[in-house]
Coordinates of C-alpha atoms and ligand atoms in Angstrom, one line a residue:
M1 CA 13.0 16.2 50.6
L2 CA 13.6 15.3 46.9
G3 CA 16.6 13.7 45.6
L4 CA 19.3 15.8 43.8
M5 CA 19.7 13.5 40.9
Q6 CA 19.1 14.5 37.1
D7 CA 15.8 14.2 35.4
W8 CA 16.6 12.1 32.3
P9 CA 13.5 11.0 30.6
L10 CA 13.5 7.4 29.6
L11 CA 13.1 7.8 25.8
L12 CA 13.7 5.3 23.3
H13 CA 15.9 7.3 21.0
K14 CA 18.3 7.3 24.0
I15 CA 18.6 3.4 23.6
I16 CA 19.7 3.6 19.8
D17 CA 22.0 6.6 20.4
H18 CA 23.8 4.7 23.0
A19 CA 24.2 1.8 20.7
A20 CA 25.4 4.0 18.0
I21 CA 27.9 5.8 20.1
F22 CA 29.2 2.8 22.2
H23 CA 28.4 -0.1 20.2
G24 CA 28.3 1.7 16.6
D25 CA 29.9 -1.1 14.5
R26 CA 28.0 -4.0 15.9
E27 CA 26.0 -5.4 13.1
V28 CA 22.5 -5.7 12.6
V29 CA 22.0 -8.6 9.9
T30 CA 19.0 -8.9 7.8
Q31 CA 18.0 -12.1 6.0
T32 CA 16.1 -11.2 2.7
P33 CA 13.3 -13.1 1.2
E34 CA 15.7 -14.6 -1.2
G35 CA 17.7 -16.0 1.5
T36 CA 20.8 -13.5 1.1
V37 CA 21.8 -11.4 3.9
E38 CA 22.2 -7.6 4.2
R39 CA 24.5 -6.1 6.9
S40 CA 24.0 -2.9 8.8
N41 CA 25.2 -1.7 12.2
Y42 CA 23.6 0.3 15.3
R43 CA 25.4 3.7 13.8
R44 CA 23.6 3.3 10.6
I45 CA 20.2 2.3 12.0
D46 CA 20.5 5.4 14.2
S47 CA 21.3 7.8 11.4
R48 CA 18.6 6.4 9.0
A49 CA 15.9 6.4 12.0
R50 CA 16.8 10.2 12.4
K51 CA 16.1 10.6 8.7
L52 CA 12.8 8.9 9.0
S53 CA 11.9 11.0 11.8
E54 CA 12.6 14.2 9.6
A55 CA 10.8 12.8 6.6
L56 CA 7.8 12.0 9.0
L57 CA 7.9 15.5 10.5
A58 CA 7.9 16.9 7.0
R59 CA 4.8 14.9 6.2
G60 CA 3.0 16.6 9.2
I61 CA 3.4 13.3 11.3
G62 CA 4.0 14.1 15.0
M63 CA 3.1 13.4 18.7
G64 CA 0.6 10.7 19.1
D65 CA 0.0 9.9 15.6
R66 CA -0.2 6.2 14.8
I67 CA 1.8 4.8 12.0
A68 CA 1.2 1.2 11.1
T69 CA 3.7 -1.4 10.0
L70 CA 3.0 -4.5 8.4
A71 CA 6.4 -6.1 8.1
W72 CA 8.8 -9.0 9.2
N73 CA 11.8 -8.6 11.4
T74 CA 14.3 -6.6 9.2
A75 CA 16.5 -3.6 9.6
R76 CA 14.1 -1.2 8.0
H77 CA 11.4 -2.4 10.3
L78 CA 13.7 -1.7 13.2
E79 CA 14.6 1.8 11.8
S80 CA 10.8 2.6 11.6
W81 CA 10.2 1.9 15.2
Y82 CA 12.9 4.3 16.3
G83 CA 12.1 6.8 13.5
I84 CA 8.3 6.8 14.4
A85 CA 8.9 7.0 18.1
G86 CA 11.6 9.7 17.8
V87 CA 8.9 12.3 16.7
G88 CA 6.5 11.2 19.6
A89 CA 4.2 9.1 17.2
V90 CA 3.5 5.6 17.7
Y91 CA 4.6 2.5 15.6
H92 CA 1.4 0.3 15.5
T93 CA 2.2 -3.3 14.4
L94 CA -0.2 -5.2 12.3
N95 CA -0.1 -8.9 12.3
P96 CA -0.2 -10.1 8.6
R97 CA -1.3 -13.5 9.5
L98 CA -4.7 -12.0 10.5
F99 CA -7.3 -12.2 8.0
P100 CA -7.7 -9.0 5.8
D101 CA -11.0 -8.0 7.6
Q102 CA -9.4 -8.1 10.9
I103 CA -6.2 -6.1 9.8
V104 CA -8.8 -3.3 8.5
W105 CA -10.6 -3.2 11.7
I106 CA -7.6 -2.9 13.8
A107 CA -6.1 -0.1 11.5
N108 CA -9.3 1.8 11.6
H109 CA -9.7 1.2 15.4
A110 CA -6.3 2.6 15.8
G111 CA -6.6 5.6 13.5
D112 CA -3.4 4.9 11.6
R113 CA -2.4 7.8 9.4
A114 CA 0.2 6.0 7.4
L115 CA 1.2 2.4 6.7
F116 CA 4.7 0.9 6.1
F117 CA 4.8 -2.5 4.6
D118 CA 7.1 -5.2 3.3
V119 CA 6.7 -5.6 -0.4
A120 CA 5.8 -9.1 0.2
F121 CA 2.7 -7.9 1.5
A122 CA 2.0 -5.5 -1.3
E123 CA -1.1 -7.3 -2.8
L124 CA -2.8 -7.5 0.7
V125 CA -2.2 -3.7 1.0
A126 CA -3.5 -2.9 -2.3
R127 CA -6.6 -5.1 -1.6
I128 CA -7.4 -3.3 1.9
A129 CA -6.1 0.2 1.0
P130 CA -9.7 1.3 -0.1
Q131 CA -11.1 0.3 3.5
L132 CA -8.4 2.0 5.5
E133 CA -10.3 5.1 6.6
T134 CA -7.7 7.1 8.3
V135 CA -4.5 6.0 6.3
E136 CA -3.1 9.0 4.1
F137 CA 0.0 7.5 2.6
F138 CA 1.8 4.3 2.2
V139 CA 5.6 3.5 2.5
A140 CA 7.0 0.4 0.9
L141 CA 10.0 -0.8 3.1
S142 CA 12.2 -0.9 -0.1
D143 CA 14.0 1.0 -2.7
R144 CA 12.4 2.5 -5.8
E145 CA 13.6 -0.4 -7.8
H146 CA 11.3 -2.8 -5.9
L147 CA 8.3 -0.4 -5.5
P148 CA 5.1 -2.6 -6.4
D149 CA 3.2 -1.1 -9.1
I150 CA -0.1 -2.6 -8.3
G151 CA -2.4 0.6 -7.7
I152 CA -1.7 1.5 -4.0
P153 CA -2.5 5.1 -3.7
N154 CA -0.1 7.7 -2.3
L155 CA 2.8 5.2 -2.3
V156 CA 6.4 6.1 -1.8
A157 CA 9.6 3.9 -1.4
Y158 CA 11.2 4.0 2.0
E159 CA 14.5 4.7 0.4
D160 CA 13.2 7.7 -1.4
F161 CA 11.2 8.8 1.6
I162 CA 14.2 9.1 3.9
A163 CA 17.0 10.0 1.1
P164 CA 16.6 13.7 1.0
M165 CA 16.7 14.0 5.0
S166 CA 19.6 14.7 7.2
D167 CA 20.9 12.3 9.6
S168 CA 22.0 15.2 12.2
F169 CA 18.2 15.6 13.0
A170 CA 17.8 16.2 16.6
W171 CA 15.4 13.8 18.1
R172 CA 12.4 15.6 19.9
E173 CA 12.3 15.7 23.8
F174 CA 9.1 14.9 25.5
D175 CA 7.8 13.4 28.6
E176 CA 8.7 9.7 29.1
H177 CA 5.2 8.6 29.7
T178 CA 4.4 9.6 25.7
A179 CA 3.0 6.7 23.9
C180 CA 5.4 5.1 21.5
G181 CA 4.0 1.6 20.4
L182 CA 0.6 0.0 19.7
C183 CA 0.1 -3.7 19.5
Y184 CA -3.3 -5.5 19.4
T185 CA -4.1 -8.5 21.4
S186 CA -5.0 -11.8 19.6
G187 CA -8.7 -11.1 20.3
T188 CA -9.7 -15.0 20.9
T189 CA -12.7 -13.6 23.0
G190 CA -14.1 -10.8 21.3
K191 CA -12.7 -8.0 19.4
P192 CA -8.8 -7.4 19.6
K193 CA -7.9 -4.7 22.2
G194 CA -5.0 -2.2 21.7
V195 CA -2.2 -2.2 24.2
L196 CA -0.2 1.2 24.2
Y197 CA 3.2 1.2 25.4
S198 CA 5.1 4.2 26.6
H199 CA 8.8 5.2 26.2
R200 CA 9.2 4.6 29.9
S201 CA 7.6 1.2 29.9
N202 CA 9.6 0.1 26.9
T203 CA 12.8 1.5 28.3
L204 CA 12.3 -0.3 31.9
L205 CA 11.2 -3.5 30.1
A206 CA 14.4 -3.5 28.1
M207 CA 16.5 -3.0 31.4
M208 CA 14.6 -5.8 32.9
A209 CA 15.1 -8.0 29.9
C210 CA 18.8 -7.5 30.0
A211 CA 19.2 -8.7 33.6
T212 CA 21.1 -12.2 34.0
D213 CA 18.1 -14.0 35.2
T214 CA 15.8 -12.5 32.5
L215 CA 17.4 -12.8 29.0
G216 CA 20.9 -12.2 30.2
L217 CA 21.7 -10.5 27.2
S218 CA 25.2 -9.0 26.8
S219 CA 27.4 -7.1 24.3
R220 CA 29.2 -10.5 23.5
D221 CA 25.6 -12.0 22.3
T222 CA 24.2 -12.4 19.0
M223 CA 20.6 -12.5 19.2
L224 CA 18.2 -13.7 16.7
P225 CA 14.6 -12.9 17.6
V226 CA 12.3 -15.2 15.6
V227 CA 9.5 -13.8 17.4
P228 CA 8.1 -11.4 15.0
M229 CA 8.1 -7.6 15.8
F230 CA 4.3 -7.6 15.1
H231 CA 3.9 -10.0 18.0
A232 CA 3.7 -8.6 21.5
N233 CA 6.5 -6.0 21.2
A234 CA 9.1 -8.6 20.0
W235 CA 9.5 -9.5 23.6
G236 CA 11.3 -6.3 24.1
I237 CA 14.4 -7.6 21.9
A238 CA 14.4 -4.7 19.5
F239 CA 15.4 -2.3 22.6
A240 CA 17.2 -4.9 24.9
A241 CA 19.8 -5.8 22.0
P242 CA 20.9 -2.3 21.1
M243 CA 20.8 -1.3 24.9
T244 CA 23.5 -3.9 25.5
G245 CA 25.4 -3.9 22.0
A246 CA 24.3 -7.4 21.2
K247 CA 24.6 -8.1 17.5
L248 CA 21.0 -8.6 16.1
V249 CA 20.2 -11.1 13.4
L250 CA 16.8 -10.5 11.9
P251 CA 15.2 -13.4 10.0
G252 CA 12.8 -11.6 7.6
P253 CA 10.0 -13.9 6.5
R254 CA 12.1 -17.2 6.3
L255 CA 11.3 -18.9 9.5
D256 CA 11.5 -22.5 8.3
G257 CA 13.8 -24.8 10.3
A258 CA 16.5 -24.9 7.6
S259 CA 16.8 -21.1 7.2
L260 CA 16.8 -20.5 10.6
C261 CA 19.3 -23.3 11.5
R262 CA 21.5 -22.0 8.6
L263 CA 21.5 -18.4 10.0
F264 CA 22.3 -19.9 13.4
A265 CA 25.4 -21.2 12.1
D266 CA 26.5 -18.5 9.5
E267 CA 26.1 -15.7 11.9
K268 CA 27.1 -17.6 15.2
V269 CA 23.8 -16.9 16.9
T270 CA 24.3 -17.2 20.6
M271 CA 20.6 -16.5 21.9
T272 CA 17.2 -16.8 20.1
A273 CA 13.6 -16.6 21.0
A274 CA 10.3 -18.0 19.5
V275 CA 7.1 -19.8 20.3
P276 CA 7.2 -23.6 20.5
T277 CA 5.6 -24.5 17.1
V278 CA 8.8 -22.7 15.6
W279 CA 11.1 -25.0 17.6
L280 CA 9.1 -28.1 16.6
A281 CA 10.0 -27.5 13.1
A282 CA 13.6 -26.5 13.7
L283 CA 14.3 -29.4 15.9
N284 CA 12.6 -31.7 13.3
Y285 CA 15.0 -30.2 10.6
L286 CA 18.0 -30.9 12.9
E287 CA 16.8 -34.6 13.5
E288 CA 16.5 -35.2 9.9
T289 CA 19.9 -33.7 8.8
G290 CA 22.0 -34.8 11.7
K291 CA 23.2 -31.0 12.1
T292 CA 23.9 -29.4 15.5
L293 CA 23.9 -25.8 16.9
P294 CA 27.5 -25.3 18.1
A295 CA 27.3 -21.6 18.7
L296 CA 23.9 -21.4 20.4
K297 CA 24.0 -21.1 24.0
K298 CA 20.3 -20.2 25.0
V299 CA 16.8 -20.4 23.7
L300 CA 13.8 -18.6 24.9
I301 CA 10.6 -20.5 24.5
G302 CA 7.4 -18.7 25.3
G303 CA 4.0 -17.5 24.0
A304 CA 2.6 -21.1 24.7
A305 CA 3.8 -23.9 27.1
A306 CA 7.2 -25.3 26.3
P307 CA 6.9 -29.3 26.3
R308 CA 9.0 -31.0 28.6
A309 CA 10.5 -33.1 25.7
M310 CA 11.4 -30.0 23.8
I311 CA 13.4 -28.5 26.7
E312 CA 15.1 -31.9 27.2
I313 CA 16.2 -32.2 23.6
F314 CA 17.5 -28.8 23.3
E315 CA 19.4 -29.0 26.7
K316 CA 20.6 -32.7 26.5
K317 CA 21.1 -33.4 22.8
Y318 CA 22.1 -29.9 21.6
G319 CA 23.6 -28.4 24.9
V320 CA 21.5 -25.2 24.6
E321 CA 20.0 -23.8 27.7
V322 CA 16.1 -23.3 27.5
V323 CA 14.6 -20.5 29.5
H324 CA 10.8 -21.0 29.3
S325 CA 9.2 -17.7 29.7
W326 CA 5.5 -16.6 30.0
G327 CA 4.2 -13.1 29.2
M328 CA 1.6 -11.4 27.2
T329 CA 1.0 -8.3 24.9
E330 CA -0.4 -6.4 27.9
M331 CA 2.9 -7.1 29.9
S332 CA 5.3 -5.7 27.2
P333 CA 5.2 -8.8 27.3
L334 CA 7.7 -10.1 29.8
G335 CA 6.0 -11.8 32.8
S336 CA 8.4 -14.6 34.2
L337 CA 11.3 -16.6 33.1
G338 CA 12.6 -19.9 34.0
T339 CA 16.2 -19.4 35.0
L340 CA 17.1 -21.6 37.7
K341 CA 17.6 -20.1 41.2
A342 CA 20.3 -20.8 43.9
G343 CA 19.6 -24.3 45.6
I344 CA 17.4 -25.4 42.5
A345 CA 20.5 -25.1 40.1
D346 CA 22.3 -27.9 42.2
L347 CA 19.3 -30.4 42.0
S348 CA 19.5 -33.6 40.0
W349 CA 18.8 -33.1 36.2
E350 CA 15.2 -34.7 36.5
K351 CA 14.3 -32.2 39.3
K352 CA 15.8 -29.2 37.5
L353 CA 13.7 -30.2 34.5
D354 CA 10.5 -30.1 36.7
Y355 CA 11.5 -26.3 37.3
K356 CA 12.1 -25.6 33.7
V357 CA 8.8 -26.9 32.5
K358 CA 7.2 -24.2 34.9
Q359 CA 6.6 -20.8 33.3
G360 CA 9.4 -19.3 35.7
H361 CA 9.7 -16.5 38.3
P362 CA 9.1 -12.8 37.7
P363 CA 12.0 -10.3 37.1
F364 CA 12.0 -7.1 39.4
G365 CA 9.2 -4.9 38.0
V366 CA 6.6 -7.6 37.8
E367 CA 4.3 -8.1 40.8
M368 CA 2.4 -11.5 40.7
K369 CA -0.3 -13.1 42.7
I370 CA -3.2 -15.7 42.4
T371 CA -6.6 -15.2 43.5
D372 CA -10.3 -16.8 43.8
A373 CA -13.3 -15.6 41.8
E374 CA -13.8 -13.2 44.8
N375 CA -10.5 -11.7 44.5
R376 CA -9.1 -13.3 47.6
E377 CA -5.5 -14.0 47.5
L378 CA -4.7 -17.7 47.3
P379 CA -1.6 -19.5 48.8
R380 CA 1.8 -19.7 47.1
D381 CA 1.9 -23.6 47.7
G382 CA 2.6 -24.8 44.2
K383 CA -0.9 -26.7 44.4
T384 CA -3.7 -24.3 44.6
F385 CA -4.6 -22.8 41.3
G386 CA -6.3 -19.3 40.8
R387 CA -6.7 -16.5 38.6
L388 CA -3.1 -14.8 37.8
K389 CA -3.0 -11.1 38.3
V390 CA 0.1 -8.8 37.8
R391 CA 1.0 -5.2 38.0
G392 CA 4.1 -3.2 37.3
P393 CA 5.6 -0.3 35.3
A394 CA 5.6 -2.3 31.9
V395 CA 2.0 -3.7 32.5
A396 CA -1.0 -2.1 30.9
K397 CA -3.4 -0.1 33.1
S398 CA -6.1 0.3 30.4
Y399 CA -6.8 -0.7 26.8
F400 CA -6.6 2.0 24.0
R401 CA -9.8 3.8 23.8
G402 CA -10.9 2.4 27.1
D403 CA -11.8 -0.9 25.7
G404 CA -12.3 -4.0 28.1
P405 CA -12.1 -2.1 31.5
G406 CA -13.1 -5.2 33.4
A407 CA -9.6 -6.6 33.2
F408 CA -8.2 -3.8 35.6
D409 CA -8.9 -3.4 39.2
A410 CA -8.9 -0.3 41.6
E411 CA -5.5 -1.4 43.0
G412 CA -4.0 -1.5 39.6
W413 CA -3.8 -5.4 39.2
F414 CA -4.3 -6.7 35.7
D415 CA -6.2 -10.0 35.5
T416 CA -4.3 -12.1 33.0
G417 CA -7.1 -14.5 32.1
D418 CA -4.6 -17.0 32.8
V419 CA -5.1 -19.8 35.7
G420 CA -1.9 -20.9 37.5
T421 CA -0.1 -21.8 40.5
L422 CA 2.7 -20.0 42.4
D423 CA 5.1 -22.1 44.6
R424 CA 7.2 -21.2 47.7
D425 CA 10.4 -20.5 45.6
G426 CA 8.4 -18.0 43.4
Y427 CA 8.0 -20.2 40.2
M428 CA 4.5 -19.9 38.4
T429 CA 3.1 -22.6 36.5
I430 CA 0.3 -22.0 34.0
T431 CA -2.6 -24.5 34.3
D432 CA -4.8 -22.9 31.6
R433 CA -6.3 -20.0 30.1
A434 CA -9.3 -19.3 32.4
K435 CA -11.6 -20.2 29.7
D436 CA -9.9 -23.6 28.8
V437 CA -9.8 -25.0 32.2
I438 CA -11.8 -28.4 32.3
K439 CA -14.5 -28.4 35.2
S440 CA -15.0 -32.0 36.2
G441 CA -17.3 -32.7 39.3
G442 CA -16.6 -29.1 40.8
E443 CA -12.7 -29.5 40.5
W444 CA -10.4 -28.1 37.8
I445 CA -8.2 -30.1 35.4
S446 CA -5.3 -28.5 33.7
S447 CA -5.6 -29.0 30.0
I448 CA -2.1 -27.8 29.5
E449 CA -0.5 -30.3 32.0
I450 CA -2.1 -33.3 30.1
E451 CA -1.0 -31.6 26.6
N452 CA 2.6 -31.4 28.0
L453 CA 2.7 -35.1 29.0
A454 CA 1.0 -36.3 26.0
V455 CA 3.8 -34.8 23.5
C456 CA 6.3 -36.7 25.6
H457 CA 4.8 -39.9 24.0
P458 CA 7.4 -40.7 21.3
A459 CA 4.5 -41.1 18.5
I460 CA 2.9 -37.8 19.4
A461 CA 3.9 -34.5 17.3
E462 CA 1.2 -32.2 18.9
A463 CA -1.7 -32.4 21.5
A464 CA -4.6 -30.5 22.7
V465 CA -7.0 -31.2 25.5
I466 CA -10.5 -29.7 25.5
G467 CA -13.6 -30.4 27.9
V468 CA -16.6 -32.1 26.6
P469 CA -19.9 -32.5 28.3
H470 CA -20.5 -35.4 30.7
P471 CA -23.9 -36.0 32.3
K472 CA -22.3 -36.9 35.9
W473 CA -19.1 -34.8 35.9
D474 CA -20.2 -31.8 33.7
E475 CA -17.1 -32.0 31.9
R476 CA -14.5 -34.5 31.0
P477 CA -11.2 -34.3 29.1
L478 CA -11.0 -35.2 25.4
L479 CA -7.4 -35.6 24.1
I480 CA -6.9 -34.7 20.6
V481 CA -3.5 -35.8 19.1
V482 CA -1.7 -35.4 15.7
L483 CA 0.8 -38.4 15.2
K484 CA 4.2 -37.8 13.9
P485 CA 4.6 -38.8 10.2
G486 CA 4.8 -42.7 9.9
Q487 CA 4.3 -43.3 13.6
T488 CA 1.3 -45.4 14.9
A489 CA -0.2 -45.3 18.5
T490 CA -3.5 -46.6 20.1
K491 CA -5.7 -45.0 22.5
G492 CA -4.7 -47.7 24.8
D493 CA -0.9 -47.0 24.3
I494 CA -1.5 -43.1 24.9
L495 CA -3.6 -43.5 28.0
A496 CA -1.2 -46.1 29.5
F497 CA 1.5 -43.6 28.7
L498 CA -0.1 -41.0 30.9
S499 CA -1.2 -43.2 33.7
G500 CA 0.7 -42.8 36.9
K501 CA 1.9 -39.4 35.8
I502 CA -1.2 -37.6 36.5
A503 CA -4.2 -38.2 39.0
T504 CA -6.4 -40.8 37.8
W505 CA -9.5 -38.6 37.5
W506 CA -7.2 -36.3 35.0
I507 CA -6.9 -39.0 32.5
P508 CA -8.8 -38.1 29.4
D509 CA -12.1 -40.2 28.9
E510 CA -11.2 -40.4 25.1
V511 CA -8.4 -40.0 22.6
V512 CA -9.1 -38.7 19.0
F513 CA -6.8 -38.7 16.1
I514 CA -6.7 -35.6 13.6
D515 CA -4.3 -34.5 11.0
A516 CA -3.4 -31.0 12.2
I517 CA -4.4 -28.9 15.2
P518 CA -5.4 -25.4 14.0
H519 CA -3.3 -22.6 15.2
S520 CA -3.9 -18.7 15.7
A521 CA -2.0 -15.9 14.0
T522 CA 0.2 -15.8 16.9
G523 CA 1.0 -19.6 17.1
K524 CA -1.3 -20.6 19.8
V525 CA -3.5 -23.6 19.6
Q526 CA -7.0 -22.4 18.8
K527 CA -9.0 -24.2 21.5
V528 CA -12.1 -22.3 20.4
A529 CA -11.7 -23.8 16.8
L530 CA -11.5 -27.3 18.5
R531 CA -14.3 -26.9 20.7
E532 CA -16.5 -25.8 17.7
R533 CA -15.5 -28.9 15.7
F534 CA -16.1 -31.2 18.5
A535 CA -19.2 -29.4 19.7
G536 CA -21.5 -32.3 19.1
Y537 CA -18.9 -34.9 20.5
R538 CA -20.5 -37.5 22.9
L539 CA -18.1 -39.6 25.0
P540 CA -18.5 -43.3 24.3
G541 CA -20.8 -45.0 26.8
Ligands
AMP1 P1 0.0 -12.9 23.6 O1 -0.5 -11.7 24.2 O2 -0.5 -13.2 22.1 O3 1.5 -13.0 23.8 O4 -0.6 -14.1 24.5 C1 -0.4 -14.2 25.9 C2 -1.0 -15.6 26.4 O5 -0.1 -16.6 25.9 C3 -0.8 -15.7 27.8 O6 -1.9 -15.1 28.6 C4 -1.0 -17.2 28.1 O7 -2.1 -17.6 28.0 C5 0.0 -17.7 26.8 N1 1.3 -18.0 27.1 C6 2.3 -17.2 27.0 N2 3.4 -18.0 27.4 C7 3.0 -19.2 27.7 C8 3.8 -20.3 28.2 N3 5.0 -20.2 28.5 N4 3.0 -21.3 28.7 C9 1.7 -21.2 28.6 N5 1.0 -20.2 28.0 C10 1.7 -19.2 27.8

């Protein structure tokens, strides 16, 4: 017997309609490249997204067409997502931090029919336009006055594109499994692969995101997603914020510590989200200026491991709760979040910190297990590490165009490529990317754990650990550090600092000092580049 409840397809435009009707005056604030702010609200975002949908239909864009966006977090970019998805087309976020050749490759692989871009990227767009095989027209996310005049073909200003259209356009209705968004993985191993989100997966993700133990977003919050919309679906915030009626503050291109801290204060931001490298800069700025974060209540840190010292400074010095989170593009991207469970929340500060440093527990909608190389499930004892596998309604079941089939098994589990432990309380700890694990004498050493400890040393700004060849043990850890400006430390100081905090055989064999650690376009340490740089490295003795 089937239930007698309504079939109400989970479509993205229902989210923005809900926001427009029930939270219509709630602001969406954009910081311009000049540092001023522009104010919109959910009612306006909804009506302008409808205009965009109509304009796209008039240009022959419809179901399944991919429309690229090359843009920072702004109100126009947000409208574009809803307007594109509203006709059954697919917003495809391009990461401007990639090399131009990579962007071209991705846009051609995706078969994008149009490209929406911030005028800040006009030169880049003009340069790559001749190589974009499927792009028919370009939309500058600006008014006519700011339209770049540098020879981009078939170019129209966004404001001119939507101006003649009606804001009473009726959204198209279609199956909730219809594709709505496309985001490529970073491609650190091989070519980037496309992850194709559906209306249903994004809506369920947003509902998951709002839950108290996930983001815990409410209509009283003001959310500033530093995480760009071109990275991993903006962690679902572009849907979760309007779903709850939270005010949105979109920082545009200015992501430096001073600009962010000014926005936090001016807009009374209560919640924010970014990768650790962003917070390193923001915390340095606060340290130098002596400023505080009076309105900020919660910061989400993910995309790379949040160092213990960073969590401690946010919580103890600035009174801001840190929720350490883990996920990936293929998971839309939320996988686990480090809120404190009953019992754990009552522990001593140091013990609570031990849990906050872990990558958290999965919300409902994410199944998680660890396995050995033969796909046998490993114990959830907090010690055994294995390959982390996940499944759920917002987890990819295949890559776009069938690429990389090996990551998915017959039971629907997706192999994340991460290695981690799961404890009895359900908390997961990432110990490494599978390809970064250091294999020493047949045992595994976690590079992340050593890095997290090393950055607690007062003189160390950033640290990375890679395995280097060893005649007896196969591989041994090499610790690569960047010191804070004006600070000094020797190999002996650093190894003494690590001693007693990790197993003796995990202590790095050598410490090297460099000026800067290379980062990828999504803010992750580029271990591949470090391994190349130290390829010929021989440990002393
Ligand atoms: P992306 O798809 O670009 O978001 O990258 C996802 C990958 O980033 C994951 O598979 C992890 O390797 C890494 N990652 C994300 N969050 C964390 C975290 N909190 N700690 C450690 N690694 C993380």
